Every structure is written in structure tokens, then in C-alpha cells.
Coordinates of C-alpha atoms in Angstrom, one line a residue:
X1 CA 250.6 47.8 -44.2
X2 CA 250.0 45.3 -41.5
X3 CA 247.2 42.8 -42.4
X4 CA 245.2 41.0 -39.6
X5 CA 245.1 37.2 -40.1
X6 CA 243.0 34.7 -38.3
X7 CA 242.3 35.8 -34.7
X8 CA 245.0 38.5 -34.8
X9 CA 243.9 42.1 -34.8
X10 CA 246.0 45.3 -35.4
X11 CA 247.1 47.0 -32.2
X12 CA 245.2 50.2 -31.2
X13 CA 246.6 53.2 -29.3
X14 CA 244.9 52.1 -26.0
X15 CA 246.1 48.5 -26.1
X16 CA 248.4 47.4 -23.3
X17 CA 250.7 44.6 -24.5
X18 CA 252.7 44.2 -21.4
X19 CA 251.0 41.6 -19.1
X20 CA 252.2 43.1 -15.8
X21 CA 251.0 46.6 -16.7
X22 CA 247.7 45.2 -17.8
X23 CA 247.3 43.4 -14.5
X24 CA 248.2 46.5 -12.5
X25 CA 245.8 48.5 -14.5
X26 CA 243.0 46.1 -13.6
X27 CA 243.9 46.4 -10.0
X28 CA 243.9 50.2 -10.1
X29 CA 240.5 50.1 -11.8
X30 CA 239.1 47.8 -9.0
X31 CA 240.4 50.1 -6.3
X32 CA 239.1 53.1 -8.1
X33 CA 235.7 51.5 -8.3
X34 CA 235.8 50.7 -4.5
X35 CA 236.7 54.3 -3.8
X36 CA 233.8 55.5 -6.0
X37 CA 231.4 53.2 -4.2
X38 CA 232.5 54.5 -0.8
X39 CA 232.1 58.1 -1.9
X40 CA 228.6 57.2 -3.3
X41 CA 227.7 55.6 0.0
X42 CA 228.7 58.7 1.9
X43 CA 226.8 60.9 -0.4
X44 CA 223.7 58.7 -0.1
X45 CA 224.1 58.1 3.6
X46 CA 220.8 59.6 4.6
X47 CA 218.6 57.7 2.1
X48 CA 220.5 54.5 3.1
X49 CA 219.6 55.1 6.7
X50 CA 215.9 55.5 5.8
X51 CA 216.1 52.2 3.9
X52 CA 217.7 50.5 6.9
X53 CA 214.9 52.0 9.1
X54 CA 212.5 50.2 6.8
X55 CA 214.4 47.0 7.3
X56 CA 214.2 47.4 11.1
X57 CA 210.5 48.1 10.9
X58 CA 210.0 45.0 8.7
X59 CA 211.9 42.9 11.3
X60 CA 209.5 44.2 14.0
X61 CA 206.4 43.2 11.9
X62 CA 208.0 39.8 11.0
X63 CA 208.7 39.1 14.6
X64 CA 205.1 39.8 15.5
X65 CA 203.7 37.6 12.8
X66 CA 206.0 34.8 13.9
X67 CA 204.7 35.0 17.4
X68 CA 201.1 34.9 16.1
X69 CA 202.1 31.9 14.0
X70 CA 202.6 29.9 17.2
X71 CA 199.0 30.2 18.2
X72 CA 197.1 31.1 14.9
X73 CA 197.3 28.6 12.0
X74 CA 196.6 31.2 9.4
X75 CA 198.7 32.2 6.3
X76 CA 201.6 34.5 6.7
X77 CA 200.0 37.4 4.9
X78 CA 197.0 37.3 7.3
X79 CA 199.3 37.3 10.3
X80 CA 201.1 40.4 8.9
X81 CA 197.8 42.1 8.4
X82 CA 196.8 41.3 12.0
X83 CA 200.0 42.8 13.3
X84 CA 199.5 46.0 11.3
X85 CA 195.9 46.3 12.3
X86 CA 196.8 45.9 16.0
X87 CA 199.4 48.6 15.7
X88 CA 196.9 51.0 14.1
X89 CA 194.3 50.2 16.7
X90 CA 196.8 51.0 19.5
X91 CA 197.6 54.3 17.9
X92 CA 193.9 55.1 17.5
X93 CA 193.3 54.2 21.2
X94 CA 196.2 56.3 22.2
X95 CA 194.8 59.3 20.3
X96 CA 191.2 58.9 21.4
X97 CA 191.4 57.9 25.0
X98 CA 194.7 59.2 26.1
X99 CA 195.4 61.8 23.4
X100 CA 193.6 64.8 25.0
X101 CA 195.2 64.3 28.4
X102 CA 198.7 63.7 27.0
X103 CA 198.3 66.5 24.5
X104 CA 197.5 69.0 27.3
X105 CA 200.4 67.7 29.4
X106 CA 202.7 67.9 26.4
X107 CA 201.8 71.6 25.9
X108 CA 202.5 72.4 29.5
X109 CA 205.6 70.2 29.9
X110 CA 208.2 72.3 28.0
X111 CA 207.5 75.4 30.1
X112 CA 207.7 73.5 33.3
X113 CA 210.9 71.7 32.4
X114 CA 212.4 75.0 31.1
X115 CA 211.5 76.8 34.3
X116 CA 212.9 74.1 36.6
X117 CA 216.1 73.8 34.5
X118 CA 216.5 77.6 34.6
X119 CA 216.1 77.5 38.4
X120 CA 218.7 74.8 38.6
X121 CA 221.1 76.7 36.4
X122 CA 220.7 79.9 38.5
X123 CA 221.3 77.8 41.7
X124 CA 224.5 76.4 40.2
X125 CA 225.7 79.8 39.1
X126 CA 225.0 81.2 42.6
X127 CA 227.3 78.6 44.0
X128 CA 230.0 79.3 41.5
X129 CA 229.5 76.1 39.4
X130 CA 228.7 78.2 36.2
X131 CA 230.6 81.2 35.0
X132 CA 227.7 82.9 33.4
X133 CA 223.9 82.6 33.3
X134 CA 222.4 80.1 30.8
X135 CA 219.3 81.1 28.9
X136 CA 217.5 77.7 29.3
X137 CA 214.3 78.6 27.4
X138 CA 216.2 79.8 24.3
X139 CA 218.4 76.7 24.5
X140 CA 215.3 74.5 24.8
X141 CA 213.8 76.0 21.7
X142 CA 217.0 75.5 19.7
X143 CA 217.1 71.8 20.7
X144 CA 213.4 71.3 19.8
X145 CA 214.0 72.8 16.4
X146 CA 217.0 70.6 15.7
X147 CA 215.0 67.5 16.8
X148 CA 212.1 68.4 14.7
X149 CA 214.1 69.2 11.6
X150 CA 217.1 66.9 11.9
X151 CA 215.9 64.2 9.5
X152 CA 218.5 64.9 6.8
X153 CA 218.2 66.0 3.2
X154 CA 215.8 63.2 2.3
X155 CA 212.8 65.3 3.4
X156 CA 214.5 68.6 4.1
X157 CA 212.4 70.3 1.4
X158 CA 209.3 69.5 3.4
X159 CA 210.8 71.1 6.4
X160 CA 210.5 70.8 10.2
X161 CA 208.2 68.4 11.9
X162 CA 206.3 67.5 8.7
X163 CA 209.7 66.3 7.3
X164 CA 209.9 63.9 10.3
X165 CA 206.5 62.5 9.6
X166 CA 207.4 62.1 6.0
X167 CA 210.5 60.1 6.9
X168 CA 208.5 57.9 9.3
X169 CA 205.9 57.3 6.5
X170 CA 208.7 56.3 4.1
X171 CA 210.1 53.9 6.7
X172 CA 206.7 52.3 7.3
X173 CA 206.0 51.9 3.6
X174 CA 209.4 50.4 3.0
X175 CA 209.0 48.1 5.9
X176 CA 205.7 46.8 4.6
X177 CA 207.2 46.1 1.2
X178 CA 210.2 44.3 2.7
X179 CA 208.1 42.1 5.1
X180 CA 205.6 41.1 2.4
X181 CA 208.3 39.7 0.0
X182 CA 211.6 39.2 1.9
X183 CA 212.8 36.5 -0.4
X184 CA 212.5 38.8 -3.4
X185 CA 214.8 41.4 -2.0
X186 CA 217.2 38.9 -0.4
X187 CA 217.5 37.1 -3.7
X188 CA 218.0 40.4 -5.5
X189 CA 221.0 41.2 -3.3
X190 CA 222.4 37.7 -3.8
X191 CA 222.1 38.1 -7.6
X192 CA 224.5 41.0 -7.4
X193 CA 227.1 39.0 -5.6
X194 CA 229.6 36.5 -7.0
X195 CA 228.1 33.0 -7.3
X196 CA 230.6 31.5 -4.9
X197 CA 229.4 33.8 -2.1
X198 CA 225.7 33.6 -2.5
X199 CA 225.2 30.7 -0.1
X200 CA 227.3 32.6 2.4
X201 CA 225.1 35.6 1.9
X202 CA 221.8 33.7 2.5
X203 CA 223.2 32.3 5.7
X204 CA 224.4 35.7 6.9
X205 CA 221.0 37.3 6.0
X206 CA 219.2 34.6 7.9
X207 CA 221.3 35.1 11.0
X208 CA 220.9 38.9 10.7
X209 CA 217.2 38.7 10.5
X210 CA 217.0 36.4 13.5
X211 CA 219.3 38.6 15.6
X212 CA 217.4 41.7 14.6
X213 CA 214.1 40.2 15.6
X214 CA 215.4 39.2 19.0
X215 CA 217.0 42.5 19.6
X216 CA 213.9 44.4 18.8
X217 CA 211.8 42.0 20.8
X218 CA 214.0 42.7 23.8
X219 CA 213.7 46.4 23.2
X220 CA 209.9 46.3 23.1
X221 CA 209.8 44.4 26.3
X222 CA 212.0 46.9 28.0
X223 CA 209.9 49.8 26.6
X224 CA 206.6 48.3 27.8
X225 CA 207.9 47.4 31.3
X226 CA 209.6 50.8 31.9
X227 CA 206.7 52.8 30.6
X228 CA 204.0 51.0 32.5
X229 CA 206.0 50.9 35.8
X230 CA 206.8 54.6 35.6
X231 CA 203.2 55.5 34.8
X232 CA 201.9 53.3 37.7
X233 CA 204.3 54.5 40.3
X234 CA 203.9 58.2 39.4
X235 CA 200.1 57.9 39.4
X236 CA 200.1 56.3 42.9
X237 CA 201.9 59.4 44.3
X238 CA 199.9 61.9 42.2
X239 CA 202.9 63.2 40.2
X240 CA 201.8 65.6 37.5
X241 CA 201.9 64.4 33.9
X242 CA 202.3 60.8 34.9
X243 CA 200.8 59.5 31.7
X244 CA 203.1 61.6 29.5
X245 CA 206.2 60.7 31.6
X246 CA 205.3 57.0 31.3
X247 CA 204.9 57.4 27.5
X248 CA 208.2 59.2 27.2
X249 CA 210.0 56.7 29.4
X250 CA 208.8 53.8 27.4
X251 CA 209.6 55.5 24.1
X252 CA 213.1 56.6 25.1
X253 CA 213.9 53.1 26.4
X254 CA 214.4 52.2 22.7
X255 CA 217.6 54.2 22.9
X256 CA 219.9 52.2 25.3
X257 CA 222.4 54.2 27.4
X258 CA 220.9 57.6 26.3
X259 CA 217.1 57.3 26.6
X260 CA 217.0 56.5 30.3
X261 CA 219.0 59.6 31.5
X262 CA 216.9 61.9 29.3
X263 CA 213.5 60.5 30.6
X264 CA 214.8 60.4 34.2
X265 CA 215.9 64.0 34.0
X266 CA 212.5 65.1 32.7
X267 CA 210.8 63.1 35.4
X268 CA 212.9 64.6 38.2
X269 CA 212.4 68.2 36.9
X270 CA 208.6 67.7 36.7
X271 CA 208.7 66.2 40.2
X272 CA 210.5 69.1 41.8
X273 CA 208.1 71.5 40.1
X274 CA 205.4 69.9 42.3
X275 CA 207.4 70.0 45.5
X276 CA 210.5 68.9 47.2
X277 CA 209.2 65.5 48.4
X278 CA 207.6 64.8 45.0
X279 CA 211.0 65.4 43.4
X280 CA 212.7 63.0 45.8
X281 CA 210.0 60.4 45.0
X282 CA 210.6 60.8 41.3
X283 CA 214.3 60.2 41.9
X284 CA 213.4 57.0 43.8
X285 CA 211.0 55.9 41.0
X286 CA 213.7 56.4 38.4
X287 CA 216.3 54.5 40.4
X288 CA 213.8 51.6 41.1
X289 CA 212.7 51.3 37.5
X290 CA 216.2 51.3 36.1
X291 CA 217.5 48.8 38.8
X292 CA 214.6 46.4 38.1
X293 CA 215.0 46.8 34.3
X294 CA 218.8 46.5 34.3
X295 CA 219.0 43.6 36.7
X296 CA 215.9 41.5 35.9
X297 CA 214.3 42.4 32.6
X298 CA 217.4 43.1 30.5
X299 CA 219.3 39.9 31.6
X300 CA 216.3 37.8 31.0
X301 CA 215.9 38.9 27.4
X302 CA 219.6 39.4 26.7
X303 CA 220.2 35.7 26.6
X304 CA 218.1 35.4 23.4
X305 CA 219.1 38.8 21.9
X306 CA 222.3 40.2 20.3
X307 CA 224.9 40.5 23.0
X308 CA 226.4 43.9 22.4
X309 CA 229.0 45.7 24.6
X310 CA 227.4 48.8 26.2
X311 CA 230.5 51.0 25.4
X312 CA 230.3 49.8 21.7
X313 CA 226.6 50.8 21.5
X314 CA 227.2 54.1 23.2
X315 CA 230.1 55.0 20.8
X316 CA 228.0 54.0 17.8
X317 CA 225.1 56.2 19.0
X318 CA 227.4 59.2 19.4
X319 CA 228.9 58.7 16.0
X320 CA 225.7 58.0 14.1
X321 CA 223.9 60.7 16.1
X322 CA 226.4 63.3 14.9
X323 CA 226.4 62.0 11.3
X324 CA 222.7 61.4 10.8
X325 CA 220.8 63.1 13.6
X326 CA 217.9 61.6 15.5
X327 CA 217.4 58.8 12.9
X328 CA 221.0 57.7 13.2
X329 CA 220.7 57.7 17.0
X330 CA 217.7 55.4 16.9
X331 CA 219.2 53.0 14.4
X332 CA 222.7 52.8 15.8
X333 CA 222.0 49.8 18.0
X334 CA 220.4 47.5 15.2
X335 CA 223.1 48.6 12.7
X336 CA 225.9 47.6 15.1
X337 CA 224.3 44.2 15.6
X338 CA 224.1 43.7 11.9
X339 CA 227.8 44.6 11.4
X340 CA 228.8 42.3 14.2
X341 CA 227.1 39.4 12.6
X342 CA 228.6 40.2 9.2
X343 CA 232.1 40.3 10.7
X344 CA 231.5 37.1 12.6
X345 CA 230.4 35.3 9.5
X346 CA 233.3 36.5 7.5
X347 CA 235.7 35.4 10.3
X348 CA 234.1 32.0 10.2
X349 CA 234.5 31.8 6.5
X350 CA 238.2 32.8 6.7
X351 CA 238.7 30.2 9.4
X352 CA 237.1 27.5 7.3
X353 CA 239.3 28.5 4.4
X354 CA 242.4 28.1 6.5
X355 CA 241.2 24.6 7.7
X356 CA 240.6 23.6 4.1
X357 CA 244.1 24.7 3.0
X358 CA 245.8 23.1 6.0
X359 CA 245.8 19.4 4.6
X360 CA 247.2 20.6 1.3
X361 CA 250.0 22.5 3.0
X362 CA 250.8 19.4 5.2
X363 CA 251.0 17.1 2.2
X364 CA 253.3 19.5 0.3
X365 CA 255.7 20.0 3.3
X366 CA 258.9 18.0 3.3
X367 CA 259.1 15.1 5.8
X368 CA 261.0 15.7 8.9

């Protein structure tokens, strides 16, 4: 019988006495935990995207209250309330004064676009560009159903368009919570990290928030300029649905590289439905708005926003659009900006570590 004395304990069947095996077992456990976390992140991808949408919305509110802080010496909570009230008033104005006209145009627009697209498809088929006839109205209905219901399993039980509104409501509520107490959530994430990396995390989070606010500020300027210019130019010529086309152009400008061709295609189809010359005018309006926005507005705001390569943004939009639907398409640009800053901060930390290790290596090296 073996008796335990002092700090010694009898060995159990699961004890590993060999130090090398014990070290490798710990490494295997770490890698297993990392693999489990990656699998969990993939499984919870849709809820995580909704949470990130709340962060993006919080950055928009925070940017607005910071702008108000330059002219209004009131507490931060009051500025946040003013921003939210202004947003609600804008939506109420849009519903009361422009809602009836835009609603009527929105009802008529799908049939007009489908008819013009069908005519364009038949023209292409008559010239041998298409092998068979495309049923554009049926295709349009399928696309509309996917856009209405493509919000992921978070609200899939609610179904369809109501699920989209529920997802937007969750994003708004999360954004309000995040912007009211940002230090609470930032400190909570830092508490989960090792103590040696918490200062690095706070600096990275600060840079992320600043870049995200500037990126969204640039997007809002582009949306406002494109939407207003499109509405004004189309109204001057008397193009049908000018208000709706201006609203769609401004809204889709939030999606770089993808939103402009979609809004331009809709504008041109509606223009040709009113006549050949109106269609040509819509082409000219689309080209003029994109040239001015791409060569004047975007360069002006790009100096103070996240500088992202267009091909990188487009690739991220394609990937996240396939993975997460419309929500992933909308949030691809901010997510790429956040990942870029995180990688840059890690590269700076690695470079600083190499510089700190260089003197020690130089002292330990043999003299020439």
C-alpha cells in the first residue's frame, strides 16, 4: 500500500507523468478549443451579423452626436436623444408628405420594370444574343421573395418581409444599447482578454470606432448627394417616378460597387418606358451623377475615411452576400474596414516586439 506523505498524492489513472506528453496534451486542448470556437462562430454567423449591424448603427448615432457636440454644449445623452428624434421625424415626414406618392410609384414600378426588362430580353433573343426566352416577371417575383425573406434563421420563423422588419428592429435596439454605454461593452470584451493585451484592445477599439464613424459619414454624404441630384434632374425632365428613383438611388448608394448599377438600371428602364428620348436622358443623368460623385464627392470624403481597395470591397460583398444574404451585403464594407484595422494593429504590435527584441539579440551576438 502506497501512503501519500506531505504534498505527494497517489497517481490516478488519468495522470500524465511525462512532461512532454503533458505539454503536447495542453497544446492539443488549445487547438481543439480554437476549432470548437470557429465551429460555434460559423453556426452563430447570422446572429453575429445582427450584432455587428447594431454596432454599425451605434457608430452612426455616435457620429451624429459628436457633430452636434461641436455646436451644442449639452450632455452626451441629450445629443443622442436629439439624433434619434431627428431620425424619427425624418421617417415621419417621409411617410406623411412623400409616402403616398412614393407608395403609388412603388406599386407601379415592378410591373413597368418587368415589362421593359421583358422587352429588352425579347429584343436580345431576336438578335441571337439569348438562346431561349426569359420569363422576366417570374424571375422578378423570385428575386423579390428572396430579398424579402433572406434575413437568415434569426427571424426566419416570423417569415418574409415581417422578418426583415424584425431584424431591423433588433439592430436598432442593439445600436441604442451600444451607443448609450460604449465603455461598458468595450470593458467587458477587454475583461475576457489576457491582461497583457487589454491596452492593445482599447487602442484598437478606439481606432475601429473612429474609422467606422468616418466611413459611415462618407457613405451618408454620398447617399444624400446622389439621391437629391437624381431626384432633381429627373424632376426637371419630367421623368416618371422621380421621387422613388431618387430615394432608391440614395439608399442603394450605401452599397459601393453594387448599388449604383442596380439603381442606374432601374432608372434607365423606367426612362425608356416613357419614351426613347427620356431613356437617353436617364442614361445621361446616371452617368453625370456617378461621374460627379466618383470624382468630386468620394475623393473629398475618402481622405478622412477608411481607404479600402474597390476590388477588396467587391469581393467581400460577393462572399458575405452569398453567406448571409442582404444583411451580409450591406455590412460587408464596414466589416472589411474593421478587419483591416485589426490586422494593421497586430502588425504594429509584431513590429514593436521585433524592435524590442533587437537590442537583446545584438548584445548576445559574438563580436566580429
